[in-house]
Amino acid sequence: MTLAKVLDRLAGHYGEIASPVRADPYALVIFLNCGYPASDERCAKGFAALTAQLGIEPEAILAADPVALTEILRPGGMAPEVRAGRLKDIAALVQGELGGDLRSALAADPRRAKRLLGRFPTLGEPAA
């Protein structure tokens, strides 16, 4: 049985799984860093609070007060101050080195894309 057929059967049994974020690589990296210990539920809570109170644009995250950003991320679980620092690092990388456009940077060369993704917190080499 092919993987596609297995996935179709699972979807038929359990229903379609909604993506927690839009099909945007930057949003997904932010989402994955909004909860700890990482789970879809904790990441979704942190991401929802972030989008409602601040937004995910690199400029907004970079301009945010670290203490305020920490408080925004508190619904996502433990160590919100660590996650706030990671979001600032992600935003600085995307804004500073990629001109605010992660999608275009990933579309060019697959080897470069893998190296780039490996630089983001919580992704690293295995997830890239």
Short mmCIF file of C-alpha atoms in Angstrom, two decimals:
data_model
loop_
_atom_site.label_atom_id
_atom_site.label_comp_id
_atom_site.label_asym_id
_atom_site.label_seq_id
_atom_site.Cartn_x
_atom_site.Cartn_y
_atom_site.Cartn_z
CA MET A 1 0.00 0.00 0.00
CA THR A 2 1.37 3.43 -0.90
CA LEU A 3 1.83 6.21 1.60
CA ALA A 4 -0.86 8.25 -0.17
CA LYS A 5 -3.37 5.43 0.29
CA VAL A 6 -2.46 5.04 3.96
CA LEU A 7 -2.93 8.76 4.51
CA ASP A 8 -6.26 8.68 2.67
CA ARG A 9 -7.45 5.82 4.87
CA LEU A 10 -6.35 7.62 8.03
CA ALA A 11 -8.10 10.80 6.90
CA GLY A 12 -11.22 8.78 6.13
CA HIS A 13 -11.20 7.31 9.62
CA TYR A 14 -10.08 10.32 11.69
CA GLY A 15 -11.00 13.22 9.42
CA GLU A 16 -8.77 15.76 7.76
CA ILE A 17 -6.18 17.41 9.97
CA ALA A 18 -6.27 21.18 9.81
CA SER A 19 -2.93 22.90 9.54
CA PRO A 20 -2.21 24.97 12.66
CA VAL A 21 -0.73 27.76 10.54
CA ARG A 22 -1.10 28.95 7.00
CA ALA A 23 1.27 27.46 4.42
CA ASP A 24 4.02 29.93 5.23
CA PRO A 25 7.43 28.66 6.32
CA TYR A 26 8.09 31.70 8.51
CA ALA A 27 4.75 31.29 10.30
CA LEU A 28 5.50 27.60 10.84
CA VAL A 29 8.91 28.34 12.36
CA ILE A 30 7.28 30.91 14.66
CA PHE A 31 4.48 28.46 15.53
CA LEU A 32 6.97 25.73 16.48
CA ASN A 33 8.69 28.11 18.88
CA CYS A 34 5.54 29.35 20.64
CA GLY A 35 5.05 26.38 22.96
CA TYR A 36 7.16 24.32 25.36
CA PRO A 37 7.31 21.44 25.89
CA ALA A 38 6.43 21.39 22.22
CA SER A 39 3.01 20.03 21.34
CA ASP A 40 0.44 21.19 18.83
CA GLU A 41 -1.80 22.32 21.69
CA ARG A 42 0.84 24.39 23.52
CA CYS A 43 2.27 25.84 20.32
CA ALA A 44 -1.24 26.76 19.18
CA LYS A 45 -1.97 28.54 22.48
CA GLY A 46 1.25 30.54 22.33
CA PHE A 47 0.81 31.28 18.62
CA ALA A 48 -2.79 32.42 19.11
CA ALA A 49 -1.75 34.79 21.89
CA LEU A 50 1.11 36.12 19.79
CA THR A 51 -0.99 36.75 16.71
CA ALA A 52 -3.80 38.35 18.71
CA GLN A 53 -1.62 40.65 20.79
CA LEU A 54 1.37 41.45 18.60
CA GLY A 55 1.44 39.70 15.25
CA ILE A 56 4.20 37.57 13.79
CA GLU A 57 5.87 40.03 11.44
CA PRO A 58 9.62 40.22 12.06
CA GLU A 59 9.44 43.98 12.63
CA ALA A 60 6.78 43.60 15.33
CA ILE A 61 8.70 40.87 17.15
CA LEU A 62 11.97 42.78 16.99
CA ALA A 63 10.30 45.95 18.30
CA ALA A 64 8.51 44.15 21.14
CA ASP A 65 9.69 44.62 24.69
CA PRO A 66 11.23 41.30 25.84
CA VAL A 67 9.20 41.29 29.06
CA ALA A 68 5.95 41.95 27.18
CA LEU A 69 6.79 39.26 24.62
CA THR A 70 7.49 36.82 27.45
CA GLU A 71 4.06 37.52 28.95
CA ILE A 72 2.35 37.10 25.58
CA LEU A 73 3.94 33.65 25.20
CA ARG A 74 3.05 32.46 28.72
CA PRO A 75 -0.06 30.49 27.54
CA GLY A 76 2.29 28.30 25.46
CA GLY A 77 3.79 26.61 28.51
CA MET A 78 7.11 26.60 30.30
CA ALA A 79 10.10 28.90 29.73
CA PRO A 80 8.30 31.77 27.96
CA GLU A 81 11.39 33.95 28.36
CA VAL A 82 13.47 31.42 26.41
CA ARG A 83 10.82 31.25 23.69
CA ALA A 84 10.65 35.06 23.54
CA GLY A 85 14.40 35.18 22.95
CA ARG A 86 14.11 32.54 20.25
CA LEU A 87 11.40 34.51 18.47
CA LYS A 88 13.63 37.57 18.52
CA ASP A 89 16.47 35.48 17.05
CA ILE A 90 14.18 34.10 14.32
CA ALA A 91 12.88 37.55 13.45
CA ALA A 92 16.41 38.99 13.36
CA LEU A 93 17.60 36.26 11.01
CA VAL A 94 14.63 36.59 8.68
CA GLN A 95 14.62 40.38 8.68
CA GLY A 96 18.36 40.96 8.76
CA GLU A 97 19.69 38.29 6.42
CA LEU A 98 16.69 37.42 4.28
CA GLY A 99 15.01 40.78 3.82
CA GLY A 100 11.90 39.54 5.61
CA ASP A 101 11.21 36.76 3.07
CA LEU A 102 11.96 33.24 4.26
CA ARG A 103 9.85 31.64 1.52
CA SER A 104 12.02 33.04 -1.30
CA ALA A 105 15.21 32.09 0.51
CA LEU A 106 14.01 28.49 0.80
CA ALA A 107 12.88 28.27 -2.83
CA ALA A 108 16.32 28.76 -4.37
CA ASP A 109 18.74 25.90 -3.70
CA PRO A 110 17.64 22.85 -1.65
CA ARG A 111 21.06 22.50 0.01
CA ARG A 112 21.05 26.17 1.00
CA ALA A 113 17.46 25.82 2.23
CA LYS A 114 18.42 22.89 4.46
CA ARG A 115 21.38 24.81 5.92
CA LEU A 116 19.17 27.83 6.50
CA LEU A 117 16.40 25.86 8.22
CA GLY A 118 19.01 24.22 10.43
CA ARG A 119 19.84 27.62 11.88
CA PHE A 120 16.39 28.14 13.40
CA PRO A 121 15.75 27.29 17.06
CA THR A 122 13.98 23.95 17.65
CA LEU A 123 14.50 22.88 14.04
CA GLY A 124 18.18 22.18 13.69
CA GLU A 125 19.60 19.54 11.36
CA PRO A 126 17.07 16.74 12.02
CA ALA A 127 14.00 18.80 11.15
CA ALA A 128 15.64 20.71 8.31
#
